[in-house]
Tab-separated table of C-alpha atoms in Angstrom:
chain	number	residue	atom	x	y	z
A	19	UNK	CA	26.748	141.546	166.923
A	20	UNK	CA	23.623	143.712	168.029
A	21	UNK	CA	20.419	142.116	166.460
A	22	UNK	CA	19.250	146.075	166.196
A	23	UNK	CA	22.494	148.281	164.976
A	24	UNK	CA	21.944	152.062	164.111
A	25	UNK	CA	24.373	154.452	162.791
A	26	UNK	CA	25.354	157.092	163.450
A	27	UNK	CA	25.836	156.803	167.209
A	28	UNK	CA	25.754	160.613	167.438
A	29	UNK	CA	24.774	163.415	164.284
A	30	UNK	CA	25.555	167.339	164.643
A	31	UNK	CA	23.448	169.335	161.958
A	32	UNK	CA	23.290	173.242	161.484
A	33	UNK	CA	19.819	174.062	160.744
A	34	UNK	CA	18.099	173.222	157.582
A	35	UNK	CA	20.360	170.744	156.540
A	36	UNK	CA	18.575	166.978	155.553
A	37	UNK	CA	19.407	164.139	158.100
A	38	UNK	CA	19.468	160.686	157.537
A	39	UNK	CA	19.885	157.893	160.281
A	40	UNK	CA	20.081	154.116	159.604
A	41	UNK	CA	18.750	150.878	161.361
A	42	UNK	CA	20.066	147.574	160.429
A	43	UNK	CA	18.453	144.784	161.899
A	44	UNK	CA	18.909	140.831	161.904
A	45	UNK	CA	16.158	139.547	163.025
A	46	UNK	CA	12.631	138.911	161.409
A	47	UNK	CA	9.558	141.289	161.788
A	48	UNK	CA	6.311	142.129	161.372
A	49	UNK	CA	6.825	146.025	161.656
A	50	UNK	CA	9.908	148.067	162.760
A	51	UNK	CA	8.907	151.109	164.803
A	52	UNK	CA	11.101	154.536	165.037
A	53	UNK	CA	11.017	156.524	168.309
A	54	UNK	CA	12.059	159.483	169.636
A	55	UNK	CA	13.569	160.266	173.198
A	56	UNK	CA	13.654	164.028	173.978
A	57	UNK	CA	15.878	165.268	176.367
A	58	UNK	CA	13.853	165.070	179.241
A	59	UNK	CA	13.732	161.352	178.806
A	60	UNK	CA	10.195	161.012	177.416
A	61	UNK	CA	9.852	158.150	174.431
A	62	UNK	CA	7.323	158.896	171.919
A	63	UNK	CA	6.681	156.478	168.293
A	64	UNK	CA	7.034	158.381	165.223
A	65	UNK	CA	6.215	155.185	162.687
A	66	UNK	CA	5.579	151.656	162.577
A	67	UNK	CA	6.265	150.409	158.920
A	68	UNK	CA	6.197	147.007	157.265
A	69	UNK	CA	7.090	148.170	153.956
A	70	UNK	CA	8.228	150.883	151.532
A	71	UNK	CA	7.789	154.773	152.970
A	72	UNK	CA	5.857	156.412	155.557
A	73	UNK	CA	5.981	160.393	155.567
A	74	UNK	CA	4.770	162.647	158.773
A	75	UNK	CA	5.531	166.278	158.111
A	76	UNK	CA	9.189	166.860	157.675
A	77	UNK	CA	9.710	163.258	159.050
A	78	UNK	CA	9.808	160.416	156.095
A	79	UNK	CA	10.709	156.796	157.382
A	80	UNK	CA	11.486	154.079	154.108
A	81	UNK	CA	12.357	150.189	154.864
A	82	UNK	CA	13.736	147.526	152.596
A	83	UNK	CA	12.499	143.863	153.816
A	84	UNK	CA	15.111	142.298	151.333
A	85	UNK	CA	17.654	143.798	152.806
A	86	UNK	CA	16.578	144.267	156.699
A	87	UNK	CA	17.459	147.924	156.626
A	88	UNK	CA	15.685	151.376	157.191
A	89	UNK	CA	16.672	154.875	157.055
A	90	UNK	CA	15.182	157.573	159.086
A	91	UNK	CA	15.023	161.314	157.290
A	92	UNK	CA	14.084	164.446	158.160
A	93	UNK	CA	14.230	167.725	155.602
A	94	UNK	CA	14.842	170.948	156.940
A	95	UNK	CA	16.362	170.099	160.225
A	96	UNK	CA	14.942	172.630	163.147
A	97	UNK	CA	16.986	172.721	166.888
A	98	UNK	CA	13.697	170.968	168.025
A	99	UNK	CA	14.584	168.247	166.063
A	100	UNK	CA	17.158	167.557	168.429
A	101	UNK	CA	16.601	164.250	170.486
A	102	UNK	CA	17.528	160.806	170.202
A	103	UNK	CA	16.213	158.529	167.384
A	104	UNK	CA	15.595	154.708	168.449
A	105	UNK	CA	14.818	151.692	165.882
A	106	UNK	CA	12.977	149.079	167.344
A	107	UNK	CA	12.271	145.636	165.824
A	108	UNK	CA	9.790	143.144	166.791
A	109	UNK	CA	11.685	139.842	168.287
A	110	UNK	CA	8.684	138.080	168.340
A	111	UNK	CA	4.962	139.062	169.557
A	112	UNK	CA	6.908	139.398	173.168
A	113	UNK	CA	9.137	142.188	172.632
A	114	UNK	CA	11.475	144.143	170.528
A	115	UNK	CA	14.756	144.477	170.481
A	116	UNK	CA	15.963	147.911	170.143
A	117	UNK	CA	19.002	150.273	168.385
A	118	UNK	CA	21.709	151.847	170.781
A	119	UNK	CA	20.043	155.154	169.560
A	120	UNK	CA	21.358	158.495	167.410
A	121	UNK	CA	21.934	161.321	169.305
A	122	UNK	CA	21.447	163.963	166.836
A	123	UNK	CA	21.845	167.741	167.755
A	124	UNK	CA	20.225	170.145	165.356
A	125	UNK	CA	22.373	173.816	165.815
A	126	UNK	CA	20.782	176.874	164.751
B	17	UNK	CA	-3.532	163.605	181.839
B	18	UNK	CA	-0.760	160.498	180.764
B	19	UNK	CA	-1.767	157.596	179.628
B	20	UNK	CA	1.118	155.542	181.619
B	21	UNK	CA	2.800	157.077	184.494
B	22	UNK	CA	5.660	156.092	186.517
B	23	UNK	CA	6.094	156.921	190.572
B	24	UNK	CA	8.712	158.047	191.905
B	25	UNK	CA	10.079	159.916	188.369
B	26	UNK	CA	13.780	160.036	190.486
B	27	UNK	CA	15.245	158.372	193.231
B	28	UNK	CA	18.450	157.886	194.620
B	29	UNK	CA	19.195	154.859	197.398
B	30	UNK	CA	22.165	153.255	199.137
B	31	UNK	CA	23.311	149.665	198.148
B	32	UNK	CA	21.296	147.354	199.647
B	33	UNK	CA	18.218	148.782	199.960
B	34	UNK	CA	15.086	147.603	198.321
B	35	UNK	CA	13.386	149.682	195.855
B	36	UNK	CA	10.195	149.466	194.386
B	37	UNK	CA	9.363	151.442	191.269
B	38	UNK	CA	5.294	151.942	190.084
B	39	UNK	CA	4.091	152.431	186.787
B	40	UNK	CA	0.006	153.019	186.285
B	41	UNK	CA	-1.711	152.962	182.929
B	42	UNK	CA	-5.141	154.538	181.449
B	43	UNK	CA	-5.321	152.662	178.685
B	44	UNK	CA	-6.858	149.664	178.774
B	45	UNK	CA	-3.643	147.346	177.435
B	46	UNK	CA	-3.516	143.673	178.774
B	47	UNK	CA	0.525	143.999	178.090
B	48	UNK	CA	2.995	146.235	180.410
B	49	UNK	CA	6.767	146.085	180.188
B	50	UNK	CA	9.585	147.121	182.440
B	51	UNK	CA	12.912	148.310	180.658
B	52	UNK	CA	15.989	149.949	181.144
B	53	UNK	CA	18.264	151.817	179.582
B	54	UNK	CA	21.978	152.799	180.021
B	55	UNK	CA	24.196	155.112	178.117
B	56	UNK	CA	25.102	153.752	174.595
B	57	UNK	CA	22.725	150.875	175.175
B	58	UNK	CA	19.416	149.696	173.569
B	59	UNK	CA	16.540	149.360	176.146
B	60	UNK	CA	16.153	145.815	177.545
B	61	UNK	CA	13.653	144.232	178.529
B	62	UNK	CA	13.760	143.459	182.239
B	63	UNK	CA	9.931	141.597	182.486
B	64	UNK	CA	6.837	141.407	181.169
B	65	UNK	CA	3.121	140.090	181.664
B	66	UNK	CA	0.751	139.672	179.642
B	67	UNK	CA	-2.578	139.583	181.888
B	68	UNK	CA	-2.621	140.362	185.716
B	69	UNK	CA	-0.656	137.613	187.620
B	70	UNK	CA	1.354	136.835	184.277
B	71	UNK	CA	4.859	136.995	184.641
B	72	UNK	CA	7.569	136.337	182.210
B	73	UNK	CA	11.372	137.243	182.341
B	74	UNK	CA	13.026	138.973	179.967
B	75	UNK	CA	16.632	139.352	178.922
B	76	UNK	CA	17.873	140.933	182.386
B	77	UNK	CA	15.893	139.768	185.334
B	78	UNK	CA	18.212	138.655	187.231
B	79	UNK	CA	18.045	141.228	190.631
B	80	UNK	CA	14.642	142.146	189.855
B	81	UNK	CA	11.545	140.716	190.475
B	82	UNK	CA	7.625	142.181	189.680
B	83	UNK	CA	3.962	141.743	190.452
B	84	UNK	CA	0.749	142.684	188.430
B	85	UNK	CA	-2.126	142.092	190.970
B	86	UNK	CA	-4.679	144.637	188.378
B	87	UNK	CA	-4.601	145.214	184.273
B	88	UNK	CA	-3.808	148.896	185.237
B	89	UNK	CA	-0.572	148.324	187.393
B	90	UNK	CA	2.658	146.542	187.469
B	91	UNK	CA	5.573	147.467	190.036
B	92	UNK	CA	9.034	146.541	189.619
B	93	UNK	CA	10.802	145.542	192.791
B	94	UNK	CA	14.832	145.975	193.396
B	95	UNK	CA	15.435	143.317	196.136
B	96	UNK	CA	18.236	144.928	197.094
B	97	UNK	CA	20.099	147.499	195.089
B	98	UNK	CA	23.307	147.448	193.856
B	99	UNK	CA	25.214	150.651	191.743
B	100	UNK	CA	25.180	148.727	188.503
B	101	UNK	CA	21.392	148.898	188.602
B	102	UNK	CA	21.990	152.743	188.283
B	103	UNK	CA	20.180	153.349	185.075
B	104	UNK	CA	17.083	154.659	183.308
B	105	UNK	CA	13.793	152.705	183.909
B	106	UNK	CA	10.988	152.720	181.469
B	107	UNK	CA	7.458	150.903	181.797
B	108	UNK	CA	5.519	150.355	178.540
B	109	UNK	CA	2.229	148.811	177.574
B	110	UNK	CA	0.850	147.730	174.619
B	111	UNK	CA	-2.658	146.129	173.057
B	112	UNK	CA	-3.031	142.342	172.905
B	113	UNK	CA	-5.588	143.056	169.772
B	114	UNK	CA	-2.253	144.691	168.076
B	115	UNK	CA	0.057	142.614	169.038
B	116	UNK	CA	1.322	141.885	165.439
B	117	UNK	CA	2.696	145.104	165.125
B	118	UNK	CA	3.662	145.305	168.691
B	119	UNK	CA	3.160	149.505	169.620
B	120	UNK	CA	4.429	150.537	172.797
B	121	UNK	CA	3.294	153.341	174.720
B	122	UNK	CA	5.875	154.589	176.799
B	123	UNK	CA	5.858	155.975	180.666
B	124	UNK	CA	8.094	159.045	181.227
B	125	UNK	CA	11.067	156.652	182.932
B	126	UNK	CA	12.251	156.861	186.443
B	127	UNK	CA	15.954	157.971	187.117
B	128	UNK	CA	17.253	155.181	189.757
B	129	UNK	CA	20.627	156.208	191.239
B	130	UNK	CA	22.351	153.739	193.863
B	131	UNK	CA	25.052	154.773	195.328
């Protein structure tokens, strides 16, 4: 089993609709980070959080410690939107492990 | 201007051949990291250092070895390529003051093709 599993794998949205990706993770953190890859390969961090709910724009990120999980949302989806979403958890103060990744297509 | 770059941003080389990929950063960080990623995968970590001349594997070194001679630059070296090392490579850095939350700064990746 994946120490970092994400569901789902891939998301198609028409536009507007409210997304919602997941990150399970076993092992123990300080902060779990969400990224985004855009097509062209590029990886950017949207938010590190360590507890409760972070919100940037249309992008809100929540995490429950108790139960090693966090969900990824975004409100009125845009095509832009459309990239891949990575969870990342710290393995130790070395590196993370990260998620497979969500592919998630937003379709006007 | 970027903050970490990689050189070359695509390549494609014949089995056997050894390959060195470059990343450069602006930044300051005392930490770089060399990933890759294939399709359906997570990134994993290939190596890291800490501090020039610090070298430590990580959890797929095996094929690949690297050097960091400044702060600013750490090259990852393909002794000689095979195609499985066909994949996505991504150098990272990050900020020994915040290492407890562990941010990453990400280069734009290098395409490797070996055919």
């Amino acid at each position: 089993k994946n120490e970092v599993e994400q569901s789902p794998q891939n998301l198609t949205a028409q536009e507007g609709e409210f997304i919602t990706i997941n990150c399970s993770y076993s092992v123990g953190i300080s902060a779990l980070h969400w990224l985004q890859q855009h097509p062209g390969g590029g990886i950017v961090s949207l938010f590190m959080l360590s507890s409760g709910k972070k919100k940037h724009g249309r992008l809100i990120a929540t995490i429950n410690i108790q139960e090693k999980h966090s969900s990824l949302h975004i409100t009125a989806s845009h095509p832009r939107d459309s990239a891949v979403y990575i969870c990342a958890v710290p393995n130790n103060n070395n590196d993370m492990r990260f998620g497979a990744g969500t592919r998630l297509t937003v379709k006007p | 201007d970027a903050d970490v770059t990689q050189t070359p941003r695509n390549r494609i080389t014949k089995t056997g051949k050894r390959i060195m990929l470059e990343c450069s950063q602006t930044k300051g960080h005392d930490r770089m990291y060399w990933y890759r990623q294939d399709p359906g995968l997570g990134l994993r970590l290939i190596y890291y250092s800490f501090d020039v001349k610090d070298i430590n594997k990580g959890e797929i070194s095996d094929g690949y070895s690297v050097s960091r001679q400044a702060q600013a630059k750490f090259s990852l070296s393909l002794e000689s390529a095979i195609p499985n090392q066909t994949a996505l490579y991504f150098c990272a850095t990050s900020d020994l003051r915040t290492s407890l939350v562990n941010e990453q700064f990400f280069g734009p990746g290098t395409r490797l093709t070996v055919l």
